[in-house]
CSV table of N, CA and C in Angstrom, one decimal:
chain,number,residue,atom,x,y,z
A,270,GLY,N,118.2,61.3,94.4
A,270,GLY,CA,117.5,61.0,95.6
A,270,GLY,C,117.3,62.2,96.5
A,271,ALA,N,117.9,63.4,96.2
A,271,ALA,CA,117.8,64.5,97.0
A,271,ALA,C,116.3,65.1,97.0
A,272,ARG,N,115.7,65.0,95.8
A,272,ARG,CA,114.4,65.6,95.7
A,272,ARG,C,113.4,64.7,96.5
A,273,LEU,N,113.5,63.4,96.5
A,273,LEU,CA,112.7,62.6,97.2
A,273,LEU,C,112.9,62.8,98.7
A,274,GLY,N,114.1,63.0,99.1
A,274,GLY,CA,114.4,63.3,100.5
A,274,GLY,C,113.8,64.6,101.0
A,275,LEU,N,113.8,65.6,100.1
A,275,LEU,CA,113.2,66.9,100.4
A,275,LEU,C,111.7,66.8,100.5
A,276,LEU,N,111.1,66.0,99.6
A,276,LEU,CA,109.7,65.8,99.6
A,276,LEU,C,109.2,65.1,100.9
A,277,LEU,N,110.0,64.2,101.4
A,277,LEU,CA,109.7,63.4,102.6
A,277,LEU,C,110.0,64.1,103.9
A,278,SER,N,110.7,65.2,103.8
A,278,SER,CA,111.0,66.0,105.0
A,278,SER,C,109.8,66.7,105.5
A,279,PRO,N,109.7,67.0,106.8
A,279,PRO,CA,108.6,67.7,107.3
A,279,PRO,C,108.5,69.2,107.0
A,280,ALA,N,109.5,69.7,106.3
A,280,ALA,CA,109.5,71.1,105.9
A,280,ALA,C,108.4,71.4,104.9
A,281,PRO,N,107.7,72.5,105.0
A,281,PRO,CA,106.7,72.8,104.0
A,281,PRO,C,107.4,73.0,102.6
A,282,ARG,N,106.6,72.7,101.6
A,282,ARG,CA,107.2,72.8,100.2
A,282,ARG,C,107.5,74.2,99.8
A,283,HIS,N,106.7,75.2,100.4
A,283,HIS,CA,107.0,76.6,100.2
A,283,HIS,C,108.4,77.0,100.6
A,284,SER,N,108.9,76.4,101.7
A,284,SER,CA,110.2,76.7,102.1
A,284,SER,C,111.3,76.2,101.2
A,285,LEU,N,111.0,75.1,100.4
A,285,LEU,CA,111.9,74.6,99.4
A,285,LEU,C,112.1,75.7,98.3
A,286,TRP,N,111.0,76.3,97.8
A,286,TRP,CA,111.0,77.3,96.8
A,286,TRP,C,111.8,78.5,97.4
A,287,LEU,N,111.5,78.9,98.6
A,287,LEU,CA,112.1,80.0,99.2
A,287,LEU,C,113.6,79.8,99.3
A,288,GLY,N,114.0,78.6,99.7
A,288,GLY,CA,115.5,78.3,99.8
A,288,GLY,C,116.2,78.3,98.4
A,289,LYS,N,115.5,77.8,97.4
A,289,LYS,CA,116.1,77.8,96.0
A,289,LYS,C,116.2,79.3,95.6
A,290,ALA,N,115.1,80.1,95.8
A,290,ALA,CA,115.1,81.5,95.4
A,290,ALA,C,116.1,82.3,96.1
A,291,LEU,N,116.3,82.1,97.4
A,291,LEU,CA,117.2,82.8,98.2
A,291,LEU,C,118.7,82.5,97.8
A,292,ALA,N,118.9,81.2,97.5
A,292,ALA,CA,120.3,80.8,97.1
A,292,ALA,C,120.6,81.4,95.7
A,293,GLY,N,119.6,81.4,94.8
A,293,GLY,CA,119.8,82.1,93.5
A,293,GLY,C,120.0,83.6,93.6
A,294,PHE,N,119.2,84.2,94.5
A,294,PHE,CA,119.4,85.6,94.7
A,294,PHE,C,120.7,86.0,95.3
A,295,VAL,N,121.2,85.3,96.2
A,295,VAL,CA,122.5,85.6,96.8
A,295,VAL,C,123.6,85.4,95.8
A,296,LEU,N,123.5,84.3,95.0
A,296,LEU,CA,124.5,84.1,93.9
A,296,LEU,C,124.5,85.2,92.9
A,297,LEU,N,123.3,85.6,92.4
A,297,LEU,CA,123.2,86.6,91.4
A,297,LEU,C,123.6,88.0,91.9
A,298,PHE,N,123.3,88.3,93.1
A,298,PHE,CA,123.6,89.6,93.7
A,298,PHE,C,125.2,89.6,93.9
A,299,ALA,N,125.8,88.5,94.3
A,299,ALA,CA,127.2,88.5,94.5
A,299,ALA,C,127.9,88.7,93.2
A,300,CYS,N,127.4,88.1,92.1
A,300,CYS,CA,128.0,88.3,90.8
A,300,CYS,C,127.9,89.7,90.3
A,301,GLN,N,126.7,90.3,90.6
A,301,GLN,CA,126.5,91.7,90.2
A,301,GLN,C,127.4,92.6,91.1
A,302,ALA,N,127.6,92.3,92.3
A,302,ALA,CA,128.5,93.1,93.2
A,302,ALA,C,129.9,93.1,92.7
A,303,LEU,N,130.3,92.0,92.1
A,303,LEU,CA,131.6,91.8,91.5
A,303,LEU,C,131.8,92.5,90.2
A,304,PHE,N,130.8,92.4,89.3
A,304,PHE,CA,130.9,92.8,87.9
A,304,PHE,C,130.4,94.3,87.7
A,305,ALA,N,129.5,94.8,88.5
A,305,ALA,CA,129.0,96.1,88.3
A,305,ALA,C,130.1,97.2,88.4
A,306,PRO,N,131.0,97.1,89.4
A,306,PRO,CA,132.1,98.1,89.4
A,306,PRO,C,133.0,97.9,88.2
A,307,ALA,N,133.2,96.7,87.7
A,307,ALA,CA,134.0,96.5,86.5
A,307,ALA,C,133.4,97.2,85.3
A,308,VAL,N,132.1,97.1,85.2
A,308,VAL,CA,131.4,97.7,84.1
A,308,VAL,C,131.5,99.3,84.2
A,309,VAL,N,131.4,99.8,85.4
A,309,VAL,CA,131.5,101.2,85.6
A,309,VAL,C,132.9,101.7,85.2
A,310,VAL,N,133.9,101.0,85.7
A,310,VAL,CA,135.3,101.4,85.4
A,310,VAL,C,135.7,101.2,84.0
A,311,PHE,N,135.5,100.0,83.4
A,311,PHE,CA,136.0,99.7,82.1
A,311,PHE,C,135.2,100.3,81.0
A,312,LEU,N,133.9,100.6,81.2
A,312,LEU,CA,133.1,101.3,80.2
A,312,LEU,C,133.0,102.8,80.4
A,313,GLY,N,133.6,103.3,81.5
A,313,GLY,CA,133.6,104.7,81.8
A,313,GLY,C,132.3,105.2,82.1
A,314,GLN,N,131.5,104.5,82.8
A,314,GLN,CA,130.1,104.9,83.1
A,314,GLN,C,130.1,105.5,84.5
A,315,ASP,N,129.1,106.4,84.7
A,315,ASP,CA,128.8,106.9,86.0
A,315,ASP,C,127.4,106.6,86.4
A,316,ILE,N,127.3,106.1,87.6
A,316,ILE,CA,125.9,105.8,88.2
A,316,ILE,C,125.4,107.2,88.8
A,317,LEU,N,124.5,107.8,88.1
A,317,LEU,CA,124.0,109.1,88.5
A,317,LEU,C,122.8,109.1,89.4
A,318,ASP,N,122.1,108.0,89.5
A,318,ASP,CA,120.9,107.9,90.4
A,318,ASP,C,121.0,106.6,91.1
A,319,TRP,N,121.7,106.7,92.3
A,319,TRP,CA,121.9,105.5,93.1
A,319,TRP,C,120.7,104.8,93.6
A,320,PRO,N,119.7,105.5,94.1
A,320,PRO,CA,118.5,104.8,94.6
A,320,PRO,C,117.7,104.1,93.5
A,321,LEU,N,117.6,104.7,92.3
A,321,LEU,CA,116.9,104.1,91.2
A,321,LEU,C,117.7,102.9,90.8
A,322,TRP,N,119.0,103.0,90.7
A,322,TRP,CA,119.8,101.8,90.3
A,322,TRP,C,119.7,100.7,91.2
A,323,GLY,N,119.8,100.9,92.5
A,323,GLY,CA,119.6,99.9,93.5
A,323,GLY,C,118.3,99.2,93.5
A,324,LEU,N,117.2,100.0,93.3
A,324,LEU,CA,115.9,99.4,93.2
A,324,LEU,C,115.7,98.6,91.9
A,325,THR,N,116.3,99.1,90.9
A,325,THR,CA,116.3,98.3,89.6
A,325,THR,C,117.0,97.0,89.7
A,326,VAL,N,118.1,97.0,90.4
A,326,VAL,CA,118.9,95.7,90.5
A,326,VAL,C,118.1,94.8,91.4
A,327,LEU,N,117.6,95.2,92.5
A,327,LEU,CA,116.8,94.3,93.4
A,327,LEU,C,115.6,93.8,92.7
A,328,ALA,N,114.8,94.6,92.0
A,328,ALA,CA,113.6,94.2,91.3
A,328,ALA,C,114.0,93.2,90.2
A,329,ALA,N,115.0,93.4,89.5
A,329,ALA,CA,115.4,92.5,88.4
A,329,ALA,C,115.9,91.2,89.0
A,330,ASP,N,116.7,91.2,90.0
A,330,ASP,CA,117.1,90.0,90.7
A,330,ASP,C,116.0,89.2,91.2
A,331,LEU,N,115.1,89.8,91.9
A,331,LEU,CA,114.0,89.1,92.5
A,331,LEU,C,113.1,88.4,91.4
A,332,GLY,N,112.8,89.1,90.4
A,332,GLY,CA,112.0,88.6,89.3
A,332,GLY,C,112.7,87.4,88.6
A,333,LEU,N,114.0,87.5,88.4
A,333,LEU,CA,114.8,86.4,87.8
A,333,LEU,C,114.8,85.2,88.6
A,334,VAL,N,115.0,85.3,89.9
A,334,VAL,CA,115.1,84.1,90.7
A,334,VAL,C,113.7,83.5,91.0
A,335,ALA,N,112.7,84.4,91.1
A,335,ALA,CA,111.4,83.9,91.4
A,335,ALA,C,110.9,83.0,90.2
A,336,LEU,N,111.0,83.5,89.0
A,336,LEU,CA,110.6,82.7,87.9
A,336,LEU,C,111.5,81.6,87.6
A,337,GLY,N,112.8,81.8,87.7
A,337,GLY,CA,113.8,80.7,87.5
A,337,GLY,C,113.6,79.6,88.5
A,338,SER,N,113.3,79.8,89.7
A,338,SER,CA,113.1,78.8,90.7
A,338,SER,C,111.9,78.0,90.4
A,339,LEU,N,110.8,78.7,90.0
A,339,LEU,CA,109.6,78.0,89.7
A,339,LEU,C,109.7,77.1,88.4
A,340,LEU,N,110.3,77.6,87.4
A,340,LEU,CA,110.5,76.8,86.2
A,340,LEU,C,111.6,75.8,86.3
A,341,GLY,N,112.5,76.1,87.1
A,341,GLY,CA,113.6,75.1,87.4
A,341,GLY,C,113.0,73.9,88.1
A,342,ALA,N,112.0,74.0,88.9
A,342,ALA,CA,111.3,72.9,89.6
A,342,ALA,C,110.6,72.1,88.5
A,343,LEU,N,110.1,72.7,87.5
A,343,LEU,CA,109.4,72.0,86.4
A,343,LEU,C,110.4,71.0,85.7
A,344,ALA,N,111.6,71.5,85.5
A,344,ALA,CA,112.6,70.8,84.7
A,344,ALA,C,113.4,69.8,85.6
A,345,GLN,N,113.1,69.7,86.8
A,345,GLN,CA,113.9,68.9,87.8
A,345,GLN,C,114.0,67.5,87.3
A,346,GLY,N,115.2,67.0,87.1
A,346,GLY,CA,115.5,65.6,86.8
A,346,GLY,C,115.0,65.2,85.4
A,347,GLN,N,114.6,66.0,84.5
A,347,GLN,CA,114.2,65.6,83.2
A,347,GLN,C,115.1,66.3,82.2
A,348,ALA,N,115.9,65.4,81.6
A,348,ALA,CA,117.0,65.9,80.6
A,348,ALA,C,116.3,66.6,79.4
A,349,ALA,N,115.2,66.0,78.9
A,349,ALA,CA,114.5,66.6,77.7
A,349,ALA,C,113.9,67.9,78.1
A,350,ARG,N,113.3,68.0,79.3
A,350,ARG,CA,112.7,69.3,79.7
A,350,ARG,C,113.7,70.4,80.0
A,351,GLU,N,114.9,70.0,80.5
A,351,GLU,CA,115.9,71.0,80.8
A,351,GLU,C,116.3,71.7,79.6
A,352,SER,N,116.3,71.1,78.4
A,352,SER,CA,116.7,71.8,77.2
A,352,SER,C,115.7,72.8,76.8
A,353,LEU,N,114.4,72.6,77.2
A,353,LEU,CA,113.4,73.5,76.9
A,353,LEU,C,113.2,74.6,77.9
A,354,LEU,N,113.9,74.5,79.0
A,354,LEU,CA,113.8,75.5,80.0
A,354,LEU,C,114.1,76.9,79.5
A,355,SER,N,115.1,77.1,78.8
A,355,SER,CA,115.5,78.5,78.3
A,355,SER,C,114.5,78.9,77.3
A,356,VAL,N,113.9,78.0,76.5
A,356,VAL,CA,112.9,78.4,75.5
A,356,VAL,C,111.6,78.9,76.2
A,357,ILE,N,111.3,78.3,77.4
A,357,ILE,CA,110.1,78.8,78.1
A,357,ILE,C,110.5,80.0,79.0
A,358,LEU,N,111.6,80.0,79.5
A,358,LEU,CA,112.0,81.1,80.5
A,358,LEU,C,112.2,82.5,79.8
A,359,PHE,N,112.9,82.5,78.7
A,359,PHE,CA,113.2,83.8,78.1
A,359,PHE,C,112.0,84.6,77.7
A,360,PRO,N,111.0,84.1,77.0
A,360,PRO,CA,109.8,84.9,76.7
A,360,PRO,C,109.1,85.4,77.9
A,361,LEU,N,109.1,84.7,79.0
A,361,LEU,CA,108.4,85.1,80.2
A,361,LEU,C,109.2,86.2,80.9
A,362,LEU,N,110.5,86.2,80.7
A,362,LEU,CA,111.4,87.2,81.3
A,362,LEU,C,111.5,88.5,80.5
A,363,LEU,N,111.0,88.6,79.3
A,363,LEU,CA,111.1,89.8,78.5
A,363,LEU,C,110.6,91.0,79.1
A,364,PRO,N,109.4,91.1,79.7
A,364,PRO,CA,109.0,92.4,80.3
A,364,PRO,C,110.0,92.9,81.4
A,365,LEU,N,110.5,91.9,82.2
A,365,LEU,CA,111.4,92.3,83.3
A,365,LEU,C,112.7,92.8,82.7
A,366,LEU,N,113.2,92.1,81.7
A,366,LEU,CA,114.5,92.5,81.1
A,366,LEU,C,114.4,93.8,80.4
A,367,LEU,N,113.3,94.1,79.7
A,367,LEU,CA,113.1,95.4,79.0
A,367,LEU,C,113.0,96.5,80.0
A,368,ALA,N,112.3,96.3,81.1
A,368,ALA,CA,112.2,97.4,82.1
A,368,ALA,C,113.5,97.6,82.8
A,369,SER,N,114.3,96.6,83.0
A,369,SER,CA,115.6,96.7,83.7
A,369,SER,C,116.6,97.4,82.8
A,370,ILE,N,116.5,97.1,81.5
A,370,ILE,CA,117.4,97.7,80.5
A,370,ILE,C,117.1,99.2,80.4
A,371,LYS,N,115.8,99.5,80.3
A,371,LYS,CA,115.4,100.9,80.2
A,371,LYS,C,115.8,101.7,81.4
A,372,LEU,N,115.6,101.2,82.6
A,372,LEU,CA,115.9,101.9,83.8
A,372,LEU,C,117.5,102.0,84.0
A,373,THR,N,118.2,101.0,83.7
A,373,THR,CA,119.7,101.0,83.8
A,373,THR,C,120.3,102.0,82.8
A,374,ALA,N,119.7,102.1,81.6
A,374,ALA,CA,120.2,103.0,80.6
A,374,ALA,C,120.0,104.5,81.1
A,375,GLY,N,118.8,104.7,81.8
A,375,GLY,CA,118.6,106.0,82.3
A,375,GLY,C,119.5,106.3,83.5
A,376,VAL,N,119.8,105.3,84.3
A,376,VAL,CA,120.8,105.6,85.4
A,376,VAL,C,122.2,105.9,84.9
A,377,PHE,N,122.6,105.2,83.9
A,377,PHE,CA,124.0,105.5,83.4
A,377,PHE,C,124.0,106.8,82.6
A,378,SER,N,123.0,107.1,81.9
A,378,SER,CA,123.0,108.3,81.0
A,378,SER,C,122.7,109.6,81.8
A,379,GLY,N,122.1,109.5,82.9
A,379,GLY,CA,121.7,110.6,83.7
A,379,GLY,C,120.4,111.2,83.3
A,380,LEU,N,119.9,110.7,82.2
A,380,LEU,CA,118.5,111.2,81.7
A,380,LEU,C,117.5,110.1,82.1
A,381,THR,N,116.8,110.3,83.1
A,381,THR,CA,115.8,109.3,83.5
A,381,THR,C,114.8,109.3,82.4
A,382,PRO,N,114.4,108.1,81.9
A,382,PRO,CA,113.5,108.0,80.8
A,382,PRO,C,112.1,108.6,81.2
A,383,ASP,N,111.4,109.1,80.2
A,383,ASP,CA,110.1,109.6,80.5
A,383,ASP,C,109.2,108.4,81.0
A,384,GLY,N,108.6,108.6,82.1
A,384,GLY,CA,107.7,107.6,82.6
A,384,GLY,C,108.5,106.5,83.2
A,385,TYR,N,109.6,106.8,83.8
A,385,TYR,CA,110.4,105.7,84.4
A,385,TYR,C,109.6,105.0,85.6
A,386,GLU,N,108.7,105.7,86.1
A,386,GLU,CA,107.8,105.1,87.1
A,386,GLU,C,107.0,103.9,86.6
A,387,LYS,N,106.7,104.1,85.3
A,387,LYS,CA,105.9,103.0,84.6
A,387,LYS,C,106.8,101.7,84.5
A,388,TRP,N,108.1,102.0,84.1
A,388,TRP,CA,109.0,100.9,83.9
A,388,TRP,C,109.3,100.2,85.3
A,389,LEU,N,109.5,101.0,86.3
A,389,LEU,CA,109.7,100.5,87.6
A,389,LEU,C,108.5,99.7,88.1
A,390,GLY,N,107.3,100.3,87.8
A,390,GLY,CA,106.0,99.6,88.2
A,390,GLY,C,105.9,98.3,87.5
A,391,LEU,N,106.3,98.3,86.2
A,391,LEU,CA,106.3,97.0,85.5
A,391,LEU,C,107.2,95.9,86.1
A,392,ALA,N,108.3,96.3,86.5
A,392,ALA,CA,109.3,95.4,87.1
A,392,ALA,C,108.7,94.9,88.4
A,393,LEU,N,108.2,95.8,89.2
A,393,LEU,CA,107.7,95.4,90.6
A,393,LEU,C,106.4,94.6,90.4
A,394,ALA,N,105.6,94.9,89.4
A,394,ALA,CA,104.4,94.1,89.2
A,394,ALA,C,104.8,92.7,88.7
A,395,PHE,N,105.8,92.6,87.9
A,395,PHE,CA,106.3,91.3,87.5
A,395,PHE,C,106.8,90.5,88.7
A,396,ASP,N,107.5,91.1,89.5
A,396,ASP,CA,108.0,90.4,90.8
A,396,ASP,C,106.8,89.9,91.6
A,397,ALA,N,105.8,90.8,91.8
A,397,ALA,CA,104.7,90.4,92.6
A,397,ALA,C,103.9,89.3,92.0
A,398,LEU,N,103.7,89.3,90.7
A,398,LEU,CA,102.9,88.3,90.0
A,398,LEU,C,103.6,86.9,90.1
A,399,PHE,N,104.9,86.9,89.8
A,399,PHE,CA,105.6,85.6,89.7
A,399,PHE,C,106.0,85.1,91.1
A,400,CYS,N,106.2,86.0,92.1
A,400,CYS,CA,106.4,85.5,93.4
A,400,CYS,C,105.1,84.9,94.0
A,401,GLY,N,104.0,85.5,93.7
A,401,GLY,CA,102.7,85.0,94.1
A,401,GLY,C,102.4,83.7,93.4
A,402,ALA,N,102.6,83.6,92.1
A,402,ALA,CA,102.4,82.4,91.4
A,402,ALA,C,103.3,81.3,91.8
A,403,ALA,N,104.6,81.6,92.1
A,403,ALA,CA,105.5,80.6,92.6
A,403,ALA,C,105.1,80.0,94.0
A,404,ILE,N,104.7,80.9,94.8
A,404,ILE,CA,104.3,80.5,96.2
A,404,ILE,C,103.1,79.5,96.1
A,405,PHE,N,102.2,79.9,95.2
A,405,PHE,CA,101.0,79.1,95.0
A,405,PHE,C,101.2,77.8,94.2
A,406,LEU,N,102.0,77.8,93.2
A,406,LEU,CA,102.2,76.7,92.3
A,406,LEU,C,103.4,75.7,92.7
A,407,PHE,N,104.3,76.2,93.4
A,407,PHE,CA,105.5,75.4,93.6
A,407,PHE,C,105.2,74.1,94.3
A,408,PRO,N,104.3,74.0,95.3
A,408,PRO,CA,104.1,72.7,95.9
A,408,PRO,C,103.5,71.7,94.9
A,409,PHE,N,102.7,72.1,93.9
A,409,PHE,CA,102.1,71.2,93.0
A,409,PHE,C,103.2,70.9,91.9
A,410,VAL,N,104.0,71.8,91.5
A,410,VAL,CA,105.0,71.6,90.5
A,410,VAL,C,106.1,70.7,91.0
A,411,TYR,N,106.6,70.9,92.2
A,411,TYR,CA,107.7,70.2,92.7
A,411,TYR,C,107.3,68.8,93.2
A,412,GLY,N,106.1,68.7,93.7
A,412,GLY,CA,105.7,67.4,94.2
A,412,GLY,C,105.0,66.5,93.2
A,413,GLY,N,105.1,66.8,91.9
A,413,GLY,CA,104.4,66.0,90.9
A,413,GLY,C,105.0,64.7,90.7
A,414,GLU,N,104.5,63.9,89.8
A,414,GLU,CA,105.0,62.6,89.5
A,414,GLU,C,106.4,62.6,89.0
A,415,GLU,N,107.1,61.5,89.3
A,415,GLU,CA,108.5,61.4,88.9
A,415,GLU,C,108.6,61.1,87.5
């Protein structure tokens, strides 16, 4: 009944997506803040380009939560659709994951990949595309038929 209560509230539906995305971002960022130092220590890695690494982490987190919040609204309350969420989500996340992996490998190795601006541009374009799509589509997706 929480979904119906949220739909009946006077808050705009865009704020529901923003709340879901912000909660996911905080949780994801907290997990990374906990596990990133462990990766650096246990795997003997050095972060050699802090600004690029920080921008990569923020871009990856933003893209993950923007798309995850939008597609999570599609699967809301449907057990059959929830099992398909990962099948739909993973192929859409591939460009962001590839860009993040390439940039993170460059940060850890000290050799920034050739054309890292293109990989960073891809991650930021992904974020802009799916944040814009989520802001536009979320009211229709979340307010659909039960």
